[in-house]
Tab-separated table of C-alpha atoms in Angstrom:
chain	number	residue	atom	x	y	z
F	1	MET	CA	28.277	-55.850	54.766
F	2	PRO	CA	26.051	-58.488	53.132
F	3	ASP	CA	25.353	-57.992	49.427
F	4	ALA	CA	21.619	-57.269	49.886
F	5	LEU	CA	22.227	-54.653	52.574
F	6	GLN	CA	24.985	-53.031	50.538
F	7	ALA	CA	22.769	-53.056	47.427
F	8	LEU	CA	19.930	-51.439	49.390
F	9	ALA	CA	22.160	-48.772	50.950
F	10	VAL	CA	24.059	-47.852	47.775
F	11	SER	CA	20.906	-47.870	45.629
F	12	THR	CA	19.031	-45.667	48.087
F	13	GLY	CA	21.836	-43.160	48.503
F	14	VAL	CA	22.827	-42.880	44.875
F	15	VAL	CA	19.268	-42.468	43.581
F	16	ALA	CA	18.228	-40.053	46.353
F	17	LEU	CA	21.170	-37.811	45.489
F	18	ALA	CA	20.809	-38.233	41.727
F	19	GLU	CA	17.099	-37.394	41.907
F	20	ILE	CA	17.594	-33.985	43.540
F	21	GLY	CA	16.989	-31.434	40.798
F	22	ASP	CA	16.097	-34.174	38.301
F	23	LYS	CA	13.165	-33.707	35.939
F	24	THR	CA	10.979	-36.128	37.887
F	25	GLN	CA	11.538	-34.169	41.100
F	26	LEU	CA	10.694	-30.996	39.250
F	27	LEU	CA	7.631	-32.767	37.875
F	28	ALA	CA	6.613	-33.639	41.458
F	29	LEU	CA	6.823	-29.937	42.319
F	30	VAL	CA	4.703	-28.998	39.298
F	31	LEU	CA	2.059	-31.634	40.046
F	32	ALA	CA	1.896	-30.618	43.717
F	33	ALA	CA	1.558	-26.942	42.848
F	34	ARG	CA	-1.092	-27.620	40.219
F	35	TRP	CA	-3.325	-30.150	41.973
F	36	ARG	CA	-2.540	-29.597	45.695
F	37	LYS	CA	-3.377	-33.231	46.513
F	38	PRO	CA	-0.206	-34.653	48.076
F	39	VAL	CA	-1.485	-38.129	49.029
F	40	PRO	CA	-2.549	-39.292	45.533
F	41	ILE	CA	0.561	-37.683	44.041
F	42	ILE	CA	2.890	-39.445	46.499
F	43	LEU	CA	1.116	-42.781	46.010
F	44	GLY	CA	1.271	-42.291	42.240
F	45	ILE	CA	5.017	-41.623	42.410
F	46	LEU	CA	5.486	-44.777	44.507
F	47	VAL	CA	3.530	-47.027	42.143
F	48	ALA	CA	5.187	-45.588	39.012
F	49	THR	CA	8.649	-45.938	40.546
F	50	VAL	CA	8.151	-49.525	41.707
F	51	LEU	CA	6.883	-50.553	38.264
F	52	ASN	CA	9.577	-48.659	36.372
F	53	HIS	CA	12.477	-49.749	38.581
F	54	ALA	CA	11.317	-53.375	38.771
F	55	LEU	CA	11.389	-53.438	34.967
F	56	ALA	CA	14.804	-51.742	34.900
F	57	GLY	CA	16.134	-54.064	37.605
F	58	ALA	CA	14.969	-57.134	35.677
F	59	VAL	CA	16.835	-55.856	32.609
F	60	GLY	CA	19.970	-55.335	34.708
F	61	ALA	CA	19.756	-58.811	36.251
F	62	TRP	CA	19.218	-60.344	32.812
F	63	LEU	CA	22.264	-58.497	31.462
F	64	ALA	CA	24.403	-59.745	34.348
F	65	ALA	CA	23.379	-63.339	33.567
F	66	ALA	CA	23.686	-63.005	29.776
F	67	ILE	CA	27.075	-61.319	29.579
F	68	GLY	CA	30.338	-62.789	30.798
F	69	PRO	CA	31.862	-61.366	33.989
F	70	GLN	CA	34.801	-59.679	32.227
F	71	ALA	CA	32.607	-57.865	29.678
F	72	MET	CA	30.104	-57.039	32.409
F	73	ARG	CA	32.858	-55.460	34.520
F	74	TRP	CA	33.789	-53.107	31.678
F	75	ILE	CA	30.182	-52.291	30.802
F	76	LEU	CA	29.321	-51.561	34.439
F	77	GLY	CA	32.477	-49.583	35.148
F	78	LEU	CA	32.032	-47.401	32.084
F	79	SER	CA	28.280	-47.070	32.774
F	80	PHE	CA	28.935	-45.802	36.290
F	81	LEU	CA	31.504	-43.311	34.972
F	82	ALA	CA	29.025	-42.148	32.304
F	83	MET	CA	26.378	-41.757	35.019
F	84	ALA	CA	28.808	-39.611	37.013
F	85	ALA	CA	29.116	-37.241	34.044
F	86	TRP	CA	25.391	-37.328	33.203
F	87	ILE	CA	24.337	-36.440	36.751
F	88	LEU	CA	26.193	-33.159	36.437
F	89	VAL	CA	23.828	-32.092	33.628
F	90	PRO	CA	20.682	-30.409	35.045
F	91	ASP	CA	17.240	-31.552	33.893
F	92	GLU	CA	14.152	-29.464	33.195
F	93	ALA	CA	10.609	-30.424	34.154
F	94	ASP	CA	8.455	-32.075	31.541
F	95	GLU	CA	5.926	-29.252	31.788
F	96	GLU	CA	3.832	-30.413	28.844
F	97	ALA	CA	3.108	-33.713	30.612
F	98	ALA	CA	2.409	-31.948	33.902
F	99	ALA	CA	0.122	-29.293	32.391
F	100	ARG	CA	-2.629	-31.679	31.256
F	101	GLU	CA	-5.725	-32.002	33.414
F	102	PRO	CA	-6.069	-35.471	34.950
F	103	ARG	CA	-8.928	-37.174	33.122
F	104	HIS	CA	-8.868	-40.219	35.400
F	105	GLY	CA	-7.800	-38.546	38.639
F	106	VAL	CA	-4.622	-37.215	40.166
F	107	PHE	CA	-3.330	-40.657	41.235
F	108	LEU	CA	-3.566	-42.257	37.782
F	109	ALA	CA	-2.283	-39.115	36.076
F	110	THR	CA	0.740	-39.149	38.396
F	111	VAL	CA	1.417	-42.871	37.826
F	112	VAL	CA	1.311	-42.530	34.039
F	113	THR	CA	3.229	-39.249	33.908
F	114	PHE	CA	5.975	-40.395	36.280
F	115	PHE	CA	6.335	-43.791	34.614
F	116	LEU	CA	6.766	-42.192	31.184
F	117	VAL	CA	9.041	-39.362	32.340
F	118	GLU	CA	11.253	-41.872	34.189
F	119	MET	CA	11.822	-43.926	30.998
F	120	GLY	CA	15.465	-43.553	30.022
F	121	ASP	CA	16.082	-41.229	32.975
F	122	LYS	CA	19.293	-41.261	35.005
F	123	THR	CA	17.700	-43.112	37.884
F	124	GLN	CA	16.214	-45.790	35.634
F	125	ILE	CA	19.584	-46.370	33.974
F	126	ALA	CA	21.232	-46.370	37.402
F	127	THR	CA	18.746	-49.071	38.447
F	128	VAL	CA	19.731	-51.206	35.451
F	129	ALA	CA	23.423	-50.813	36.314
F	130	LEU	CA	22.946	-51.434	40.036
F	131	ALA	CA	20.829	-54.546	39.372
F	132	ALA	CA	23.557	-55.834	37.073
F	133	LYS	CA	26.178	-55.193	39.780
F	134	TYR	CA	24.352	-56.626	42.800
F	135	ALA	CA	22.866	-60.119	43.053
F	136	SER	CA	19.927	-58.952	45.153
F	137	LEU	CA	17.373	-57.576	42.689
F	138	TRP	CA	14.775	-56.871	45.388
F	139	ALA	CA	17.294	-54.826	47.392
F	140	VAL	CA	18.226	-52.721	44.359
F	141	VAL	CA	14.597	-52.052	43.404
F	142	ALA	CA	13.683	-51.321	47.032
F	143	GLY	CA	16.699	-49.026	47.374
F	144	THR	CA	16.154	-47.109	44.162
F	145	THR	CA	12.457	-46.750	44.974
F	146	LEU	CA	13.275	-45.539	48.496
F	147	GLY	CA	15.788	-43.074	47.044
F	148	MET	CA	13.147	-41.723	44.650
F	149	MET	CA	10.663	-41.336	47.487
F	150	LEU	CA	13.232	-39.627	49.753
F	151	ALA	CA	13.825	-37.029	47.047
F	152	ASN	CA	10.261	-36.626	45.751
F	153	VAL	CA	8.043	-36.748	48.843
F	154	PRO	CA	9.617	-33.572	50.294
F	155	ALA	CA	9.235	-31.934	46.881
F	156	VAL	CA	5.533	-32.692	46.972
F	157	LEU	CA	5.076	-31.670	50.618
F	158	VAL	CA	7.287	-28.627	50.832
F	159	GLY	CA	6.994	-27.276	47.313
F	160	GLU	CA	9.144	-25.324	44.973
F	161	ALA	CA	10.485	-22.779	47.487
F	162	ALA	CA	12.490	-25.394	49.388
F	163	ALA	CA	13.833	-26.983	46.209
F	164	LYS	CA	15.187	-23.612	45.053
F	165	SER	CA	17.181	-23.203	48.292
F	166	LEU	CA	19.070	-26.524	48.001
F	167	PRO	CA	22.661	-26.344	46.718
F	168	LEU	CA	21.908	-28.497	43.647
F	169	GLY	CA	25.417	-28.188	42.262
F	170	LEU	CA	26.896	-29.657	45.430
F	171	VAL	CA	24.292	-32.436	45.559
F	172	ARG	CA	24.923	-33.327	41.911
F	173	GLY	CA	28.667	-33.267	42.587
F	174	VAL	CA	28.356	-35.705	45.501
F	175	ALA	CA	26.152	-38.063	43.459
F	176	ALA	CA	28.566	-37.856	40.511
F	177	ALA	CA	31.508	-38.617	42.815
F	178	ILE	CA	29.727	-41.711	44.177
F	179	PHE	CA	29.092	-42.999	40.654
F	180	ALA	CA	32.678	-42.231	39.634
F	181	VAL	CA	34.074	-44.132	42.625
F	182	LEU	CA	31.773	-47.093	41.872
F	183	GLY	CA	32.927	-47.025	38.246
F	184	VAL	CA	36.623	-47.008	39.137
F	185	LEU	CA	36.153	-49.744	41.744
F	186	VAL	CA	34.300	-51.947	39.256
F	187	LEU	CA	36.867	-51.355	36.491
F	188	PHE	CA	39.713	-52.308	38.802
F	189	GLY	CA	37.881	-55.374	40.101
F	190	MET	CA	37.305	-53.984	43.580
F	191	GLY	CA	33.578	-53.278	43.275
F	192	GLY	CA	32.314	-56.500	44.814
């Protein structure tokens, strides 16, 4: 599989799984329940995610270029293993950010809220690591953005009832296993 296609597929899958039950998905549920305007909320999530993940991807690509391959292998391998453990920890919605009335409209409120809540989040850190691992920055950013949208659009459209019925422990376990496998493969020099 070509590097760009692999980067797109892995980034999409890992982030889509990692995002289920994450604070930004819970925030999407809160915003949808509060404002009942799915189109500006979905567009706001898209814009915030593209901006946030492009920034994170650029940091990851810079790290890959600035650090030698041997050190990078250890940093990436250990980062993926740390992500595997971190994914198993549930997040809570940032209700304070979601509770404010949108002064400049639902779209802008969603962009700002999502961008800020995503800072330092699992999926942002995963984007940094994936961009450092794969040479195709655009594929990583496109994949992580697609993964975010796959997890958050249904949250906006379907609402909280559907999110409560998902087996979040199993989903987190699968995402953690993927990160753990990536970490081991990278540490043993088999991660591409």
